[in-house]
Coordinates of N, CA and C in Angstrom, one line a residue:
X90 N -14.6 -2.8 -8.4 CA -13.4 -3.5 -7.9 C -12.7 -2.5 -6.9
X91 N -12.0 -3.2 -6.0 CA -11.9 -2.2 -5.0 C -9.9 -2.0 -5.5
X92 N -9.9 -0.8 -4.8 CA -7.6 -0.6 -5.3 C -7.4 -0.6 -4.0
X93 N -6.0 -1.2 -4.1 CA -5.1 -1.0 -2.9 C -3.9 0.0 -3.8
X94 N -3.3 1.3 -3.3 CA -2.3 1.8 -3.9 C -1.1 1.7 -2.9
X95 N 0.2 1.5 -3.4 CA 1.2 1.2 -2.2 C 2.5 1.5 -3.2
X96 N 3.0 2.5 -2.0 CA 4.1 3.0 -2.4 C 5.3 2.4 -1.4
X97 N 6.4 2.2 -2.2 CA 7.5 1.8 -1.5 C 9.0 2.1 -1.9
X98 N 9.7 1.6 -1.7 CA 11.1 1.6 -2.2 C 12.3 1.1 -1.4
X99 N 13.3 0.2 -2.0 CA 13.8 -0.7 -1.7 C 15.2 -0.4 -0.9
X100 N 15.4 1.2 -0.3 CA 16.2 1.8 0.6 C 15.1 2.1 1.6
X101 N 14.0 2.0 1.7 CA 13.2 2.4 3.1 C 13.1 1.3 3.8
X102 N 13.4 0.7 4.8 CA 13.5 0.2 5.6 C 12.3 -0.9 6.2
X103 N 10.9 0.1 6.6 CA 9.3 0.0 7.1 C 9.1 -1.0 5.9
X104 N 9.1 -0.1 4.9 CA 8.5 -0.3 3.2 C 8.9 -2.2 2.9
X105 N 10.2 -2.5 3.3 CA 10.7 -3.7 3.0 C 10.3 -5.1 4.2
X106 N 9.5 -4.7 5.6 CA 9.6 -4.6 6.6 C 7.8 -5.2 6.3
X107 N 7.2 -3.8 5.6 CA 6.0 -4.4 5.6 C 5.6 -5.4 4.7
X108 N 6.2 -5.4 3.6 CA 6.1 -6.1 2.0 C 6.6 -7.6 3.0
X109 N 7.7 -7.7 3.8 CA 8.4 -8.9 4.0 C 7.3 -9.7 5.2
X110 N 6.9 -8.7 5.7 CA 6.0 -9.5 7.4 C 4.2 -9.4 7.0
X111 N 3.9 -8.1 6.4 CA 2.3 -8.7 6.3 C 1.6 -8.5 4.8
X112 N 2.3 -8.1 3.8 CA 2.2 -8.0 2.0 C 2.2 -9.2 1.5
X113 N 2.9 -10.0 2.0 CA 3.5 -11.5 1.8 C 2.6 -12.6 2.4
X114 N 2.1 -11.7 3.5 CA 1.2 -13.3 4.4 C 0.3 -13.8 3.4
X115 N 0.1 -15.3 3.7 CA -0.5 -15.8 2.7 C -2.3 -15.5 2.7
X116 N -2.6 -14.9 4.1 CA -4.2 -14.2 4.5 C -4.6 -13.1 3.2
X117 N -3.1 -12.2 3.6 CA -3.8 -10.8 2.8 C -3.3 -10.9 1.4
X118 N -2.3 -12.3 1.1 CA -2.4 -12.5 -0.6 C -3.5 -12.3 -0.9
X119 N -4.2 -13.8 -0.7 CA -5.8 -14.1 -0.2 C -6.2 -13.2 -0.6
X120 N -7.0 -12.8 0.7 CA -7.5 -11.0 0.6 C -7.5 -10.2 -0.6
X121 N -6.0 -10.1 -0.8 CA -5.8 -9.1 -2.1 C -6.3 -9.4 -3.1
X122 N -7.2 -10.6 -3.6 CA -7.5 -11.3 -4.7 C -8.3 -10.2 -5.4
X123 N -9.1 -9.5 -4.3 CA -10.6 -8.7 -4.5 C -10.3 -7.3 -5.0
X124 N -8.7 -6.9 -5.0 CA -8.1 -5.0 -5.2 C -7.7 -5.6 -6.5
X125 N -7.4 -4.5 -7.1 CA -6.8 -4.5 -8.1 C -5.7 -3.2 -7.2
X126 N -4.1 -4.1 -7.6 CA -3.1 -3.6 -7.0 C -2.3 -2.6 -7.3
X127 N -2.0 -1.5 -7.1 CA -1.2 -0.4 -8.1 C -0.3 0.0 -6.9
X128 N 0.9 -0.3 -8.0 CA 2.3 -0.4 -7.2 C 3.3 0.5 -7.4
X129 N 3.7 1.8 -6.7 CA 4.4 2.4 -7.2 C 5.9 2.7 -6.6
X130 N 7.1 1.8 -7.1 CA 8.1 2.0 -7.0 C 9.3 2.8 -6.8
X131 N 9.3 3.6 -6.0 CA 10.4 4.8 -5.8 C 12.2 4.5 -5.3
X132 N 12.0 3.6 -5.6 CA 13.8 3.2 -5.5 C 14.5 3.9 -6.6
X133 N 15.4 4.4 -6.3 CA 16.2 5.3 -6.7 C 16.5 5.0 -7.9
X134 N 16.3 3.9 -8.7 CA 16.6 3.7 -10.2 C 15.0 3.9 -10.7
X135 N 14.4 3.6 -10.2 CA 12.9 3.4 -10.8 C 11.9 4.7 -10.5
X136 N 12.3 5.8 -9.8 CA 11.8 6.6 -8.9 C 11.6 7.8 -10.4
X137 N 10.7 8.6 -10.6 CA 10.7 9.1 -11.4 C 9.7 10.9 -10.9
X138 N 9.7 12.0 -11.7 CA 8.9 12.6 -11.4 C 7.6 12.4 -10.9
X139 N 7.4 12.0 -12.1 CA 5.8 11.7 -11.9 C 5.2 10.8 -10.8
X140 N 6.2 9.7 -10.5 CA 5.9 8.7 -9.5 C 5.7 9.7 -7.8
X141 N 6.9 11.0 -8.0 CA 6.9 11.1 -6.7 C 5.4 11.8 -6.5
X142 N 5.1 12.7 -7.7 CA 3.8 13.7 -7.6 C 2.7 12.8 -7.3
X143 N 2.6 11.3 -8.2 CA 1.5 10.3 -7.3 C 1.6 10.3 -5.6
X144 N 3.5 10.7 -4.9 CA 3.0 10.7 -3.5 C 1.9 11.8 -3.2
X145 N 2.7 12.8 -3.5 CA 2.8 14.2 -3.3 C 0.5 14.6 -3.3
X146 N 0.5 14.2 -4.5 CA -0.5 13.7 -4.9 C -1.9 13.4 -3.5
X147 N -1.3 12.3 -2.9 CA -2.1 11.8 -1.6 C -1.5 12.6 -0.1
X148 N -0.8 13.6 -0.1 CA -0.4 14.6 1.0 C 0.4 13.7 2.0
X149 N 1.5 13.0 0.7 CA 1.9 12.5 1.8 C 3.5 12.6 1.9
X150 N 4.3 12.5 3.4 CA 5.8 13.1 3.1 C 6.6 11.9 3.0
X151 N 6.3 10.6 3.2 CA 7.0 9.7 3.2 C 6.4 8.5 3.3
X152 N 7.6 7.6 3.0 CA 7.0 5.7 2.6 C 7.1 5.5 3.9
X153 N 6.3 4.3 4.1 CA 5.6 3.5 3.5 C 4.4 3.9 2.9
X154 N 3.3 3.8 2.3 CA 2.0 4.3 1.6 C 1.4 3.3 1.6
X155 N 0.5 2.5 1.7 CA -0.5 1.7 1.4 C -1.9 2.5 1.6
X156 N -2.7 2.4 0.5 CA -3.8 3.0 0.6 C -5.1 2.6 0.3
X157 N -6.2 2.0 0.7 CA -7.2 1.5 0.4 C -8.1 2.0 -0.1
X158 N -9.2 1.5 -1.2 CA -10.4 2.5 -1.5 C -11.0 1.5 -2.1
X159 N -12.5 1.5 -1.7 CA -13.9 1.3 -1.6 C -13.9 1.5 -3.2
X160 N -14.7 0.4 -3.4 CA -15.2 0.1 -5.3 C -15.9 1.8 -5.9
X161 N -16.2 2.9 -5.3 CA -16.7 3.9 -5.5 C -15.4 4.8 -5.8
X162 N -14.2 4.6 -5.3 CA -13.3 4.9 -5.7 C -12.5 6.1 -4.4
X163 N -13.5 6.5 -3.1 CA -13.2 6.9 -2.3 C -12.2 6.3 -1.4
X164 N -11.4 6.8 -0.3 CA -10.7 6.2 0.3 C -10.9 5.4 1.4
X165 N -10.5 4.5 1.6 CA -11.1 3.9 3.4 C -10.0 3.4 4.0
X166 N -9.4 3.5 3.9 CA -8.1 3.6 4.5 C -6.5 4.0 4.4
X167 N -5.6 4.2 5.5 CA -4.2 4.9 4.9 C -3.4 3.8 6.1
X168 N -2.6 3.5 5.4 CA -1.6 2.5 6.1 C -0.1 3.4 5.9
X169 N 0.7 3.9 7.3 CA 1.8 4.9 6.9 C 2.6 4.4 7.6
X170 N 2.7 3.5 8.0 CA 3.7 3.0 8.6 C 3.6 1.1 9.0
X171 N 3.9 0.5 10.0 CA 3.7 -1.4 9.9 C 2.6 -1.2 10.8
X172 N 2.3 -2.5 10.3 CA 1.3 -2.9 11.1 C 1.3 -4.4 11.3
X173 N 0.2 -5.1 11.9 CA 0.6 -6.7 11.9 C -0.3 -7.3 10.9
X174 N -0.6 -8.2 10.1 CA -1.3 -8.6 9.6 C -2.6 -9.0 9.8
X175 N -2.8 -9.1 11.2 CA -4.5 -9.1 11.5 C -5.3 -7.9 11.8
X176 N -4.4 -6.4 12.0 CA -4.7 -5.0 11.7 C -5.1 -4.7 10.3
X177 N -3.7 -5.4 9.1 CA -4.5 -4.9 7.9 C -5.3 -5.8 7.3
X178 N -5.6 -7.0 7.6 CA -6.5 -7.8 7.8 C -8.0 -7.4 7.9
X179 N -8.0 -6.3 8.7 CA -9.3 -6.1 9.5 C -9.3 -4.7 8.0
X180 N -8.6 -4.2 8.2 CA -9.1 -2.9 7.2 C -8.9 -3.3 5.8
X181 N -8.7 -4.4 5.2 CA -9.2 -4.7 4.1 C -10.7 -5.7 4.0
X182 N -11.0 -6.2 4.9 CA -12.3 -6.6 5.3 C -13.3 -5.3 5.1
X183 N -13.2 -4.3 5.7 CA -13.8 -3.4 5.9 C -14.2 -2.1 4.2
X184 N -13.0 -2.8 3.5 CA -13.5 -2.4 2.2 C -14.7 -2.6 1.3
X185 N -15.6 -2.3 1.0 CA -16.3 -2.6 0.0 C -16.6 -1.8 -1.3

């Protein structure tokens, strides 16, 4: 099974931006059927140590995060900022 990991939080801007214009389309609903989804929440009530070290974790300094990986568990893609939905379209195709 392939993961999507996606980090957000409901003060970043991008993060609400992406969830609202291509997280939502009904293509990469679709799409998503095939990830198993792990969502990690960093809004300031929900935002916890451990959540940040899962960023910290993937070397990363800031939301947005979406991160793709191949059924082997390697990565095949990093989404860090918007995109359009037929960009992440294409790189969730490209997962296997």
């Amino acid at each position: 099974m392939c993961i999507r990991d996606s980090f957000g939080a409901d003060w970043c801007g991008a993060c609400q931006e992406l969830d609202r214009d291509v997280l939502s389309d009904p293509r990469v609903v679709s799409e998503a059927q095939r990830f198993v989804t792990v969502r990690v929440d960093l809004s300031s009530e929900q935002a916890t140590d451990e959540k940040w070290a899962l960023l910290k974790a993937y070397d990363q300094p800031g939301l947005p995060l979406v991160v793709l990986h191949h059924s082997d568990g390697s990565e095949a893609s990093r989404i860090t900022g918007m995109v359009e939905s037929d960009a992440f379209l294409k790189l969730m195709d490209a997962v296997r």
